[in-house]
PDB file of N, CA and C in Angstrom:
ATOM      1  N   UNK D   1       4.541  15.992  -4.779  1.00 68.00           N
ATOM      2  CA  UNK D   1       3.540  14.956  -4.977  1.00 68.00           C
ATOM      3  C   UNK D   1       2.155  15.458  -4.576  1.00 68.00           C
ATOM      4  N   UNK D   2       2.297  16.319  -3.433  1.00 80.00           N
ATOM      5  CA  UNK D   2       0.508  16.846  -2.780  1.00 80.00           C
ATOM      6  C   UNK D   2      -0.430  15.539  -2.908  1.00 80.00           C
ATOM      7  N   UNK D   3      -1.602  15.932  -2.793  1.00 85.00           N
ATOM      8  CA  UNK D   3      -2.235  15.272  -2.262  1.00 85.00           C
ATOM      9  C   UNK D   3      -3.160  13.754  -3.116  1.00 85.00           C
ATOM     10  N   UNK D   4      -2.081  13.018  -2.768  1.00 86.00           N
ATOM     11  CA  UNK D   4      -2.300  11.767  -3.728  1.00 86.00           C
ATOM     12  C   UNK D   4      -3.392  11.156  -3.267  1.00 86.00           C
ATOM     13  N   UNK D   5      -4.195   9.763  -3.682  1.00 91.00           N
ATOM     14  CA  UNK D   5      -4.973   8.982  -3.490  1.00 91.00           C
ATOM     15  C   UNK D   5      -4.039   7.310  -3.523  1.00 91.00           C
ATOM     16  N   UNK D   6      -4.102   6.682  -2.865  1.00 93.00           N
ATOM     17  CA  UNK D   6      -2.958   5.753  -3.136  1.00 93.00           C
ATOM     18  C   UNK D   6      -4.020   4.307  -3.514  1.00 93.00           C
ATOM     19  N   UNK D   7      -3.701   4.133  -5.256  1.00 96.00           N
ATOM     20  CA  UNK D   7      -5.145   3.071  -5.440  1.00 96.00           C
ATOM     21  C   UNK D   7      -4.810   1.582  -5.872  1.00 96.00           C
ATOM     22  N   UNK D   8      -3.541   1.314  -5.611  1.00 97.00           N
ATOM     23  CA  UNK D   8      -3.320  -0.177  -5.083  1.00 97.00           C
ATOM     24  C   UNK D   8      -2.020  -0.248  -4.564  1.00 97.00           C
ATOM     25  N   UNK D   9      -1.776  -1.496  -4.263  1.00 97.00           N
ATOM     26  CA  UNK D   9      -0.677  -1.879  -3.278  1.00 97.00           C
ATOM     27  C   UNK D   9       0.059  -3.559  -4.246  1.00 97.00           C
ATOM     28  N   UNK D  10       0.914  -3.121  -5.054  1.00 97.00           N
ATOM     29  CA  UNK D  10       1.320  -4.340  -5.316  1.00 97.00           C
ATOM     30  C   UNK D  10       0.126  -4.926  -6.107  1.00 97.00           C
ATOM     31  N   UNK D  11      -0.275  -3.895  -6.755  1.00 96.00           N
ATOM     32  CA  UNK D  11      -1.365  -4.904  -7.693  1.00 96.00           C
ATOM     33  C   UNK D  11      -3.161  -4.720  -7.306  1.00 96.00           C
ATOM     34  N   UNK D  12      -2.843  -4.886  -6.043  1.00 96.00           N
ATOM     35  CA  UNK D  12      -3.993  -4.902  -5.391  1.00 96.00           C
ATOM     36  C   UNK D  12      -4.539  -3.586  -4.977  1.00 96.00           C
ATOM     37  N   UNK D  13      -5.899  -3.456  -5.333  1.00 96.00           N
ATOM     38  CA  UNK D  13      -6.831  -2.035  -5.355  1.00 96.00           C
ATOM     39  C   UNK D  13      -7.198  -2.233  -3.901  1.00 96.00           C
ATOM     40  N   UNK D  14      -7.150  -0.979  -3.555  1.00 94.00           N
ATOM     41  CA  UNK D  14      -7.001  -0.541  -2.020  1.00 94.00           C
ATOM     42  C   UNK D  14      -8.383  -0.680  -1.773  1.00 94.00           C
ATOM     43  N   UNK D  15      -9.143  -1.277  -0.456  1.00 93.00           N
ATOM     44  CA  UNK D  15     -10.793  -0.860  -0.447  1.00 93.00           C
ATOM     45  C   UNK D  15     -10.887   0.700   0.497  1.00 93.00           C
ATOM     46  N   UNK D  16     -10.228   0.325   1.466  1.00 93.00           N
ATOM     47  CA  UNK D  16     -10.195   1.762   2.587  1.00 93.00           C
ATOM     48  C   UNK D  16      -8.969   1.335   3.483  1.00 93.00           C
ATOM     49  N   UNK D  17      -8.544   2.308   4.459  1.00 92.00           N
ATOM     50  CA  UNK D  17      -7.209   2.488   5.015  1.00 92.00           C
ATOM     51  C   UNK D  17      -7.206   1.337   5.739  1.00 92.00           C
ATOM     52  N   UNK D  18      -8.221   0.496   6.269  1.00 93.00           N
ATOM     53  CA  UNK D  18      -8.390  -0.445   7.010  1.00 93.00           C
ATOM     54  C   UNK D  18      -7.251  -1.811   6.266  1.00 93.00           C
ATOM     55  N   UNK D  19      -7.641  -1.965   5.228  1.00 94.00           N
ATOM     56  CA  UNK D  19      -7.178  -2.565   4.101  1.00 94.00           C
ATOM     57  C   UNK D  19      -5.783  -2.494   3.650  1.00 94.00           C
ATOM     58  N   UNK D  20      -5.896  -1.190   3.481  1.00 94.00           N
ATOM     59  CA  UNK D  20      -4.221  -0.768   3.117  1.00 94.00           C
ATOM     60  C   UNK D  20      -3.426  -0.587   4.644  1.00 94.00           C
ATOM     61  N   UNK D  21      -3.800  -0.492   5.493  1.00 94.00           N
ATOM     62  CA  UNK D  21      -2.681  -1.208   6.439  1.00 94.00           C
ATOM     63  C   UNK D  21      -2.482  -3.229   6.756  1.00 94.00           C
ATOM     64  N   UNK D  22      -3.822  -3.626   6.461  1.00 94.00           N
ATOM     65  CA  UNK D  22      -3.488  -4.947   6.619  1.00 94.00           C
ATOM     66  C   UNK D  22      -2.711  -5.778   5.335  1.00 94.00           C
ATOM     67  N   UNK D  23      -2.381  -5.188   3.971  1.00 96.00           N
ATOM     68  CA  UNK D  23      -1.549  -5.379   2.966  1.00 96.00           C
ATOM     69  C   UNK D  23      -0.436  -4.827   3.462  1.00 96.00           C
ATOM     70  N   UNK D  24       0.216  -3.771   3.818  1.00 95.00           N
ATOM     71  CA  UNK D  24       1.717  -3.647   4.108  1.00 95.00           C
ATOM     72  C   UNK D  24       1.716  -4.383   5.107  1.00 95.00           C
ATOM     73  N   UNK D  25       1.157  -4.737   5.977  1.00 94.00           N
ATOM     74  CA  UNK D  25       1.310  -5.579   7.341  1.00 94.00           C
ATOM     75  C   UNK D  25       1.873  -7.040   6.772  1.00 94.00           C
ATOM     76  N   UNK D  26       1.083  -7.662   5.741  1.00 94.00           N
ATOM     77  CA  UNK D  26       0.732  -9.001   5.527  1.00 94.00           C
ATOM     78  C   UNK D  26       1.866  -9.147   4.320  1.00 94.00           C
ATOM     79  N   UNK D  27       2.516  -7.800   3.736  1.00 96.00           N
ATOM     80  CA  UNK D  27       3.232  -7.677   2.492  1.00 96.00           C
ATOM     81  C   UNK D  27       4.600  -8.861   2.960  1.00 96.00           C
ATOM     82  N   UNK D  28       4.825 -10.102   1.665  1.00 96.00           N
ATOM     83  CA  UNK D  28       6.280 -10.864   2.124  1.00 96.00           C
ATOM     84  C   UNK D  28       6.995 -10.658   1.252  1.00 96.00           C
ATOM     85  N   UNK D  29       6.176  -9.503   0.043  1.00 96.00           N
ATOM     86  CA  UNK D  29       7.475  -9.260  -1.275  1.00 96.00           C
ATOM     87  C   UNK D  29       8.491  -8.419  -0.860  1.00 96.00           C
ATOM     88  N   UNK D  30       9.890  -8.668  -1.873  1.00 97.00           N
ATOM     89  CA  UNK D  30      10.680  -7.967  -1.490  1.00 97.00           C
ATOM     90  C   UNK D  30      10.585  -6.218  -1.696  1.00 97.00           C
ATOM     91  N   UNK D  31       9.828  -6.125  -2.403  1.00 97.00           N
ATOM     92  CA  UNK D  31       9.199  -4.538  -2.699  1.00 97.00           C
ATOM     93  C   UNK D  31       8.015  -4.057  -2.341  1.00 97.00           C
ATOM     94  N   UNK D  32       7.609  -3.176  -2.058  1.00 97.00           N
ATOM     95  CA  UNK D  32       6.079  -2.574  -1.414  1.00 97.00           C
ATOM     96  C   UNK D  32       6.028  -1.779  -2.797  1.00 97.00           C
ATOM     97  N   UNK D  33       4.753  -1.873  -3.559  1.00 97.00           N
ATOM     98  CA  UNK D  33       4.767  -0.653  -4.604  1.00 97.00           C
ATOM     99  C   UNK D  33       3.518  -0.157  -4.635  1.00 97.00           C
ATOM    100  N   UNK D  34       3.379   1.132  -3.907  1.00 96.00           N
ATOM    101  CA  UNK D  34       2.654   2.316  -4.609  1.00 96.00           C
ATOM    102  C   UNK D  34       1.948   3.042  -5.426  1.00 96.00           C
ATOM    103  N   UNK D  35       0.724   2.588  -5.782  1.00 96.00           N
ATOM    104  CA  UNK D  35       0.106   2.895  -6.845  1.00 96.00           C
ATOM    105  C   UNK D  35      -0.423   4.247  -6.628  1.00 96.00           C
ATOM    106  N   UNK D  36      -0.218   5.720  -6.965  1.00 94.00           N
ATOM    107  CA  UNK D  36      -0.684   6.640  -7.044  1.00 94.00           C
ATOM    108  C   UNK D  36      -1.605   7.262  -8.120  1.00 94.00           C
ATOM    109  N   UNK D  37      -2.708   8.254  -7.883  1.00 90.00           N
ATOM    110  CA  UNK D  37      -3.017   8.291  -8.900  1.00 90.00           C
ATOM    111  C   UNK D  37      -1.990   9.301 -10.220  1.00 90.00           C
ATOM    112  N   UNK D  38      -2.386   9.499 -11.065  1.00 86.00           N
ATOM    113  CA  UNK D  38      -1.369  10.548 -11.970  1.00 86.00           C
ATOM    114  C   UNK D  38      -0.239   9.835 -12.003  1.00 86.00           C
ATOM    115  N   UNK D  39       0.105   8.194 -12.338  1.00 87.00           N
ATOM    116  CA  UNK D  39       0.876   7.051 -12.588  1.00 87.00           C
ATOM    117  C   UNK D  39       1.814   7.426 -11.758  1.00 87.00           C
ATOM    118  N   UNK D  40       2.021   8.184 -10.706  1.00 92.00           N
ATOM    119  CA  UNK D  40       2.929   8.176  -9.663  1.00 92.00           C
ATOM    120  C   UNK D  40       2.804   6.970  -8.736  1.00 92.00           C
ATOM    121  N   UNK D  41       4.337   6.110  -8.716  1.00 95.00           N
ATOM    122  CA  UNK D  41       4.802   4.537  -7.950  1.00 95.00           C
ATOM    123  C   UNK D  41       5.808   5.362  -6.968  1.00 95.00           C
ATOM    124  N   UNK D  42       5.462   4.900  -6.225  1.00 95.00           N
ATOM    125  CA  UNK D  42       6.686   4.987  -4.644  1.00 95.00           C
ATOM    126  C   UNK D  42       6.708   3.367  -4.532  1.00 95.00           C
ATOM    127  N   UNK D  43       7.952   2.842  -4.665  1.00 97.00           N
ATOM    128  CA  UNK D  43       8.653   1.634  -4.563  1.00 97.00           C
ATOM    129  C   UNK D  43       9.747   1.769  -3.143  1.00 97.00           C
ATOM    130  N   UNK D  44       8.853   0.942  -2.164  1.00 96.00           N
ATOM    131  CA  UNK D  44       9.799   0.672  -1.057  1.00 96.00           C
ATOM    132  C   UNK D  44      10.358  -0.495  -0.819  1.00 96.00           C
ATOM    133  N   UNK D  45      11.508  -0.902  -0.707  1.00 97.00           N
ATOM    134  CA  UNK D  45      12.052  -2.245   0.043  1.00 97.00           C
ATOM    135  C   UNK D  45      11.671  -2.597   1.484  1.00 97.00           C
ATOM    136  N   UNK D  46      10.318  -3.573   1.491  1.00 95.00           N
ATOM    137  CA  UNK D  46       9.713  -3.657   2.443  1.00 95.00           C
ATOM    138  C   UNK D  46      10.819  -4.076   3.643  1.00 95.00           C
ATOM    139  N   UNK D  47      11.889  -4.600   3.774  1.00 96.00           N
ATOM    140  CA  UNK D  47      13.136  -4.871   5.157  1.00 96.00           C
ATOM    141  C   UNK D  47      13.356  -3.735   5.374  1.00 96.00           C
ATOM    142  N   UNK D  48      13.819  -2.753   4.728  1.00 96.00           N
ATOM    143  CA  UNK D  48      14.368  -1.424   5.238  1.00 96.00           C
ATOM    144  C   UNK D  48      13.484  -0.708   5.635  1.00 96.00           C
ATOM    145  N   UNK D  49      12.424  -0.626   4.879  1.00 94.00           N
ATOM    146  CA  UNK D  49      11.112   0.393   5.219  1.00 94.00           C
ATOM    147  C   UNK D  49      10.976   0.284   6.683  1.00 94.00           C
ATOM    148  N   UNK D  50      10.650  -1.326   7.158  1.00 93.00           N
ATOM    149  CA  UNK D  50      10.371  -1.777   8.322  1.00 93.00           C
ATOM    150  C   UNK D  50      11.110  -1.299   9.506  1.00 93.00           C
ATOM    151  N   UNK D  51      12.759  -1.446   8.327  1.00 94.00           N
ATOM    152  CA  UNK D  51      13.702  -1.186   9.762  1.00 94.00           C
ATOM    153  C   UNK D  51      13.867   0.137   9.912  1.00 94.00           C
ATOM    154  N   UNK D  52      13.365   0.987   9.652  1.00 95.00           N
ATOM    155  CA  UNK D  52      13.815   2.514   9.175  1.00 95.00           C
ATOM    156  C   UNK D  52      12.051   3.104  10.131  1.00 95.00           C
ATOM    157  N   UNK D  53      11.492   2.410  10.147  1.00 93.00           N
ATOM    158  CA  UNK D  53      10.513   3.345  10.804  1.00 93.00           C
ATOM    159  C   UNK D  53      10.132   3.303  12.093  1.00 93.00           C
ATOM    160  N   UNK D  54      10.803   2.755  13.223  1.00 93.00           N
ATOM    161  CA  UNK D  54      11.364   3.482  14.697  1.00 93.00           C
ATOM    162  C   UNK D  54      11.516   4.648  14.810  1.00 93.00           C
ATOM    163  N   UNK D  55      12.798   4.797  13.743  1.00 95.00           N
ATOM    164  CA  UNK D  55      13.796   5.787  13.892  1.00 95.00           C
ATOM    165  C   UNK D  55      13.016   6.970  13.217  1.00 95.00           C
ATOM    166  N   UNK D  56      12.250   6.800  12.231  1.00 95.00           N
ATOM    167  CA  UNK D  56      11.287   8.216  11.611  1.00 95.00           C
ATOM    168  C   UNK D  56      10.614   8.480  12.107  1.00 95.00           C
ATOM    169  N   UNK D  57       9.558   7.530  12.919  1.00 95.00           N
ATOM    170  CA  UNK D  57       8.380   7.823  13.951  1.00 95.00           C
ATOM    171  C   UNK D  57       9.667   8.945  15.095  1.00 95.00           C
ATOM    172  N   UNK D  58      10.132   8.199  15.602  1.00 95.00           N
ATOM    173  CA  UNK D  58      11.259   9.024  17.035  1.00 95.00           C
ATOM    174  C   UNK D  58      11.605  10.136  16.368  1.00 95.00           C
ATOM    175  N   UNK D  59      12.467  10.341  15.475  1.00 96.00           N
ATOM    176  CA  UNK D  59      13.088  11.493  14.777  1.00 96.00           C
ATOM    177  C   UNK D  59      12.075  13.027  14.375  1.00 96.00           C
ATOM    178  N   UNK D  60      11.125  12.672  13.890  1.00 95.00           N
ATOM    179  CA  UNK D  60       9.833  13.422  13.854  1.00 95.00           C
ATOM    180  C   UNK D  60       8.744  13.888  14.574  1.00 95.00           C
ATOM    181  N   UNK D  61       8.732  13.125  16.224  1.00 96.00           N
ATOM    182  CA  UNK D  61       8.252  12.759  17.057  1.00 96.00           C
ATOM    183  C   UNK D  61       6.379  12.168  16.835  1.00 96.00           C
ATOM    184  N   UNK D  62       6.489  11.093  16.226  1.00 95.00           N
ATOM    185  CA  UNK D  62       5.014  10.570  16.160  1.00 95.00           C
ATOM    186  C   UNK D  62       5.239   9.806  17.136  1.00 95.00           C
ATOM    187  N   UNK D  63       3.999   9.824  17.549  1.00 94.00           N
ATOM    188  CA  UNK D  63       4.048   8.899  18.829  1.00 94.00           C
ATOM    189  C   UNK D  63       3.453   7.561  18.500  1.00 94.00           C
ATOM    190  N   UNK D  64       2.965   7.206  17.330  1.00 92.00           N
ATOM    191  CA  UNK D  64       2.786   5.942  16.897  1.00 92.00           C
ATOM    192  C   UNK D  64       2.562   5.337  15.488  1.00 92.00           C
ATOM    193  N   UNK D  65       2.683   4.238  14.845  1.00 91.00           N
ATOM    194  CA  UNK D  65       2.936   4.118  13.742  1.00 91.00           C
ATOM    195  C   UNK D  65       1.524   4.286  12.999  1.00 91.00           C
ATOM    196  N   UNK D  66       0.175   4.173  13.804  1.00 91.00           N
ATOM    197  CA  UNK D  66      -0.910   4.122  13.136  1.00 91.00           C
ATOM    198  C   UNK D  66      -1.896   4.360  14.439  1.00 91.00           C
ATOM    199  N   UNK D  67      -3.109   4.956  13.978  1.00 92.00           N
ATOM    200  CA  UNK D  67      -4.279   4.994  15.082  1.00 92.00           C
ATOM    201  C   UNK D  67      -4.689   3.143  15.289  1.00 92.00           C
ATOM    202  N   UNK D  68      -5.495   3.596  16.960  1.00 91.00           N
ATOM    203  CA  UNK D  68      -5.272   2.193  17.754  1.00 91.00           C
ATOM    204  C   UNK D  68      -6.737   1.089  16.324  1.00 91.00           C
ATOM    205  N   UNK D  69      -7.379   1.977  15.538  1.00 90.00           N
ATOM    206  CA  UNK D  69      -8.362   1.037  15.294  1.00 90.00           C
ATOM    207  C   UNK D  69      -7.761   0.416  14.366  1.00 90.00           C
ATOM    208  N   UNK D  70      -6.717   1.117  13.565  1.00 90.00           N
ATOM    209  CA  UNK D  70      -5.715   0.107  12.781  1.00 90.00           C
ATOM    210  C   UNK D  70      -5.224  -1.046  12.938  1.00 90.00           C
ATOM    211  N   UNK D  71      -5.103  -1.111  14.081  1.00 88.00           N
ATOM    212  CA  UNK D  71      -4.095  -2.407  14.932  1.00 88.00           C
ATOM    213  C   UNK D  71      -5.198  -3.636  15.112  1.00 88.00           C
ATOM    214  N   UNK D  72      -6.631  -2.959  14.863  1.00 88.00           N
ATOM    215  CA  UNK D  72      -7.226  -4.610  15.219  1.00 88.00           C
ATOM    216  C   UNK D  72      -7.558  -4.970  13.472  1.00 88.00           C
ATOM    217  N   UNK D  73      -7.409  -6.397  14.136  1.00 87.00           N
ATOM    218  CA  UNK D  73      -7.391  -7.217  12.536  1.00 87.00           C
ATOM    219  C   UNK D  73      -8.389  -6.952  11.461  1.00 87.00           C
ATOM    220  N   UNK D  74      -7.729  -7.151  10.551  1.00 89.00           N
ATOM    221  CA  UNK D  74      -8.698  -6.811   9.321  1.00 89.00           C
ATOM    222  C   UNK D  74      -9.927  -7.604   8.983  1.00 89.00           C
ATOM    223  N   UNK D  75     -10.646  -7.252   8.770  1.00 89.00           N
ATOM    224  CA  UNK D  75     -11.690  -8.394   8.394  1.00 89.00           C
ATOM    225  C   UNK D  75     -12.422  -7.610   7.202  1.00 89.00           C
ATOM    226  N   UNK D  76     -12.379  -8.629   5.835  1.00 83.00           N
ATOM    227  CA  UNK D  76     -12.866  -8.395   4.954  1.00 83.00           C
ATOM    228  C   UNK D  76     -14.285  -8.657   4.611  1.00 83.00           C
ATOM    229  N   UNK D  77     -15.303  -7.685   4.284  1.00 75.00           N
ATOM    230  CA  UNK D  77     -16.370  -7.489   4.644  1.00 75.00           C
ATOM    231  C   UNK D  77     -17.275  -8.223   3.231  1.00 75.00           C
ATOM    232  N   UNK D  78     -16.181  -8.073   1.908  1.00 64.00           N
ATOM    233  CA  UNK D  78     -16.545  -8.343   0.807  1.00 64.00           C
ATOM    234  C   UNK D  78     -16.122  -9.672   0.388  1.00 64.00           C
ATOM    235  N   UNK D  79     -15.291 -10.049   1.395  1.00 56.00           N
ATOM    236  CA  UNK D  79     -14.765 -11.701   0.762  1.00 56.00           C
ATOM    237  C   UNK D  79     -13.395 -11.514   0.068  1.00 56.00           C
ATOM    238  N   UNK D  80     -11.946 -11.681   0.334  1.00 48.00           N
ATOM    239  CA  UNK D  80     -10.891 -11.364  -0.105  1.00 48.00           C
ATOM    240  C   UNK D  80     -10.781 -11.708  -1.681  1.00 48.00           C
ATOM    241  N   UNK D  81     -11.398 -12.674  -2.501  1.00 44.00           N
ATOM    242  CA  UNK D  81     -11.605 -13.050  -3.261  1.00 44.00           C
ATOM    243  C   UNK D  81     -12.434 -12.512  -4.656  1.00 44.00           C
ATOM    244  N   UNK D  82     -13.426 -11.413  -3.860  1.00 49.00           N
ATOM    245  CA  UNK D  82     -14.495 -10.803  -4.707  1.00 49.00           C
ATOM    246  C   UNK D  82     -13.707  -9.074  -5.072  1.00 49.00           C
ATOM    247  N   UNK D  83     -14.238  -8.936  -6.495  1.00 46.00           N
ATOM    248  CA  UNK D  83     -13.716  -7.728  -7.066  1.00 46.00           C
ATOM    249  C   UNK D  83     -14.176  -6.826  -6.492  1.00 46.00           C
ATOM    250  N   UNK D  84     -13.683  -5.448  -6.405  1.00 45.00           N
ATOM    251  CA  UNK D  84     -13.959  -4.217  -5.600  1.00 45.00           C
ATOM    252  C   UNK D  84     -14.182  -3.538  -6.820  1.00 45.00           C
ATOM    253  N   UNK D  85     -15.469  -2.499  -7.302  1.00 46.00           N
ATOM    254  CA  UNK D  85     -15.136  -1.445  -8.021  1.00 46.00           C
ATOM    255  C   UNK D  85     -15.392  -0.005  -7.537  1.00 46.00           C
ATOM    256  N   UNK D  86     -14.850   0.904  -7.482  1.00 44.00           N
ATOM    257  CA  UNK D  86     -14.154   2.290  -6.969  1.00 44.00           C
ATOM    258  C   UNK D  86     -14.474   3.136  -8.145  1.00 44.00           C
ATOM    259  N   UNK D  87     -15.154   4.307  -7.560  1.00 46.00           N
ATOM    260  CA  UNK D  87     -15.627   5.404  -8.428  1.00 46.00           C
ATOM    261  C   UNK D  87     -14.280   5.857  -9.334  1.00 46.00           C
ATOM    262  N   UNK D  88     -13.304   5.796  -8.845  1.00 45.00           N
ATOM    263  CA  UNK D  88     -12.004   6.211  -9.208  1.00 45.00           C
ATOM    264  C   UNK D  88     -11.250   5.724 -10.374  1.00 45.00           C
ATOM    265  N   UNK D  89     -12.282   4.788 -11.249  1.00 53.00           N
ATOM    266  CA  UNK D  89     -11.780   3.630 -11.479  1.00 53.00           C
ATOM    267  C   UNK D  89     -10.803   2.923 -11.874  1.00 53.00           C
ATOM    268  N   UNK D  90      -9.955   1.916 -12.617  1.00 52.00           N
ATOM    269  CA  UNK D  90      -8.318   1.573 -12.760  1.00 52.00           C
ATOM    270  C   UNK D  90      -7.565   2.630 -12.328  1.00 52.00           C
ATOM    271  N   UNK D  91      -6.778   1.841 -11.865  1.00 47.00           N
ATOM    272  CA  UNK D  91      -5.205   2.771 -11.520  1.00 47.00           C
ATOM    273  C   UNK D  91      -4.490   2.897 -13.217  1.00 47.00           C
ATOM    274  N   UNK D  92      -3.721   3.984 -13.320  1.00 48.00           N
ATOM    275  CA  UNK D  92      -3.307   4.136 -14.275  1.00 48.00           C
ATOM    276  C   UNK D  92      -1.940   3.584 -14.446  1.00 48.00           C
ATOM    277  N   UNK D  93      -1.376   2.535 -13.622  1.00 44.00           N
ATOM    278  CA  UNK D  93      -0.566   1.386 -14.240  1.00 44.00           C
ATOM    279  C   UNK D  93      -0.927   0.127 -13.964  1.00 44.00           C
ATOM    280  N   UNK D  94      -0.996  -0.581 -15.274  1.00 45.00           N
ATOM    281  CA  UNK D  94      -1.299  -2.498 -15.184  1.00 45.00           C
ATOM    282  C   UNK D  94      -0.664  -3.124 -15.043  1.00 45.00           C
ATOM    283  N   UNK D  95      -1.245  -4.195 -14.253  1.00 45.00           N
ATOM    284  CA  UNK D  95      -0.463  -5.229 -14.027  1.00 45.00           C
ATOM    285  C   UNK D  95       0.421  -5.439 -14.277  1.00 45.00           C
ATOM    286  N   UNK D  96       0.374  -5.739 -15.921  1.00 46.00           N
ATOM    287  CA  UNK D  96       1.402  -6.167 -16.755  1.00 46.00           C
ATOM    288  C   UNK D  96       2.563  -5.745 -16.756  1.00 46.00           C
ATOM    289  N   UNK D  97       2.654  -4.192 -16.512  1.00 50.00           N
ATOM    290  CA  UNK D  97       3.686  -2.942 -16.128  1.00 50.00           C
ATOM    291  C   UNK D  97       4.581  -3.286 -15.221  1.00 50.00           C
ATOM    292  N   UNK D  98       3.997  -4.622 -13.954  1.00 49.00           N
ATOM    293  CA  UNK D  98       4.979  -4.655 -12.942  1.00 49.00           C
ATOM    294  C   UNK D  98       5.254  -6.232 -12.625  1.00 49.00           C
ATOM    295  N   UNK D  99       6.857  -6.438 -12.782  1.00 49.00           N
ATOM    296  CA  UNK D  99       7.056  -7.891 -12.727  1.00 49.00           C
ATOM    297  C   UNK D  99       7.016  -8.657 -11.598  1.00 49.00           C
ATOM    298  N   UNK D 100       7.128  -9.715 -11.256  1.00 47.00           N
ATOM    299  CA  UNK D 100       6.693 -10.409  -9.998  1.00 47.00           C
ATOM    300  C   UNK D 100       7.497  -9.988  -8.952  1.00 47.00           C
ATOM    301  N   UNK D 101       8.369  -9.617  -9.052  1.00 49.00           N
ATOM    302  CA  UNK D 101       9.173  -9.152  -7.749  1.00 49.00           C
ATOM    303  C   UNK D 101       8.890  -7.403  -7.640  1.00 49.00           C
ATOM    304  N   UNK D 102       8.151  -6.851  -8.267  1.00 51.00           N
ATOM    305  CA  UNK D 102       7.081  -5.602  -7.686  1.00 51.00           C
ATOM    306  C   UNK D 102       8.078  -4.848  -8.503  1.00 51.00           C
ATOM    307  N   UNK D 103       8.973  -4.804  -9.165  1.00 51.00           N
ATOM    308  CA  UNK D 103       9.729  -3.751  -9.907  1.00 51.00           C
ATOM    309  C   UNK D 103       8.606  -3.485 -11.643  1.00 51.00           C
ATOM    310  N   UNK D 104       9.154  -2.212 -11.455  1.00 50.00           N
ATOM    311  CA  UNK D 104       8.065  -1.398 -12.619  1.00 50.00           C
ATOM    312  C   UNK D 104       9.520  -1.630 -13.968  1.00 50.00           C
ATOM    313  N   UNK D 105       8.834  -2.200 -15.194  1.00 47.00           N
ATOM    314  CA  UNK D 105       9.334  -2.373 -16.123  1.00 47.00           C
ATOM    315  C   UNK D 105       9.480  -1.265 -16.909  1.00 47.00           C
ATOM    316  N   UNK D 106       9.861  -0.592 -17.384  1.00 42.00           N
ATOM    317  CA  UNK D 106       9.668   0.524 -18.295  1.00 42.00           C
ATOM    318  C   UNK D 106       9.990  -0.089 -20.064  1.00 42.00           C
TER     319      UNK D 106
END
């Protein structure tokens, strides 16, 4: 995979890492999906993901799941509501591509 850009989350266009940790945080679908660029999707089952990363942080030895400025709350600077546009621009799969329960249709 090397060195991806990851440019939405379930639909939603990432603004900065600040962001994309308070979406997996806040995520209640049963899937987390991955928008990479070069139409590369990493589809996680957000229960297992959750329950599975103790044991990867320990196993690997990270000593924590994220830096401490991560952990304070998000606050959206643009209004959660207002469009973001990114030099990068569209992700190269739409919407339409992915059904409500976050699975990619082919």
């Amino acid at each position: 995979m090397g060195n991806q850009q990851v440019l939405r989350i379930n639909g939603t266009r990432i603004k900065n890492i600040h962001h994309l940790a308070h979406l997996v945080d806040s995520c209640k679908d049963k899937y987390i999906v991955f928008e990479f660029e070069d139409n590369y999707l990493a589809v996680l089952e957000r229960e297992a993901a959750s329950a599975a990363s103790s044991h990867i942080l320990r196993d690997y030895g990270i000593p924590s799941q994220r830096s401490p400025d991560l952990l304070e709350p998000y606050v959206d600077s643009l209004g959660d509501n207002q469009a973001i546009e990114q030099e990068f621009g569209d992700s190269p799969v739409s919407n339409l591509e992915i059904g409500f329960d976050g699975l990619l249709w082919a």
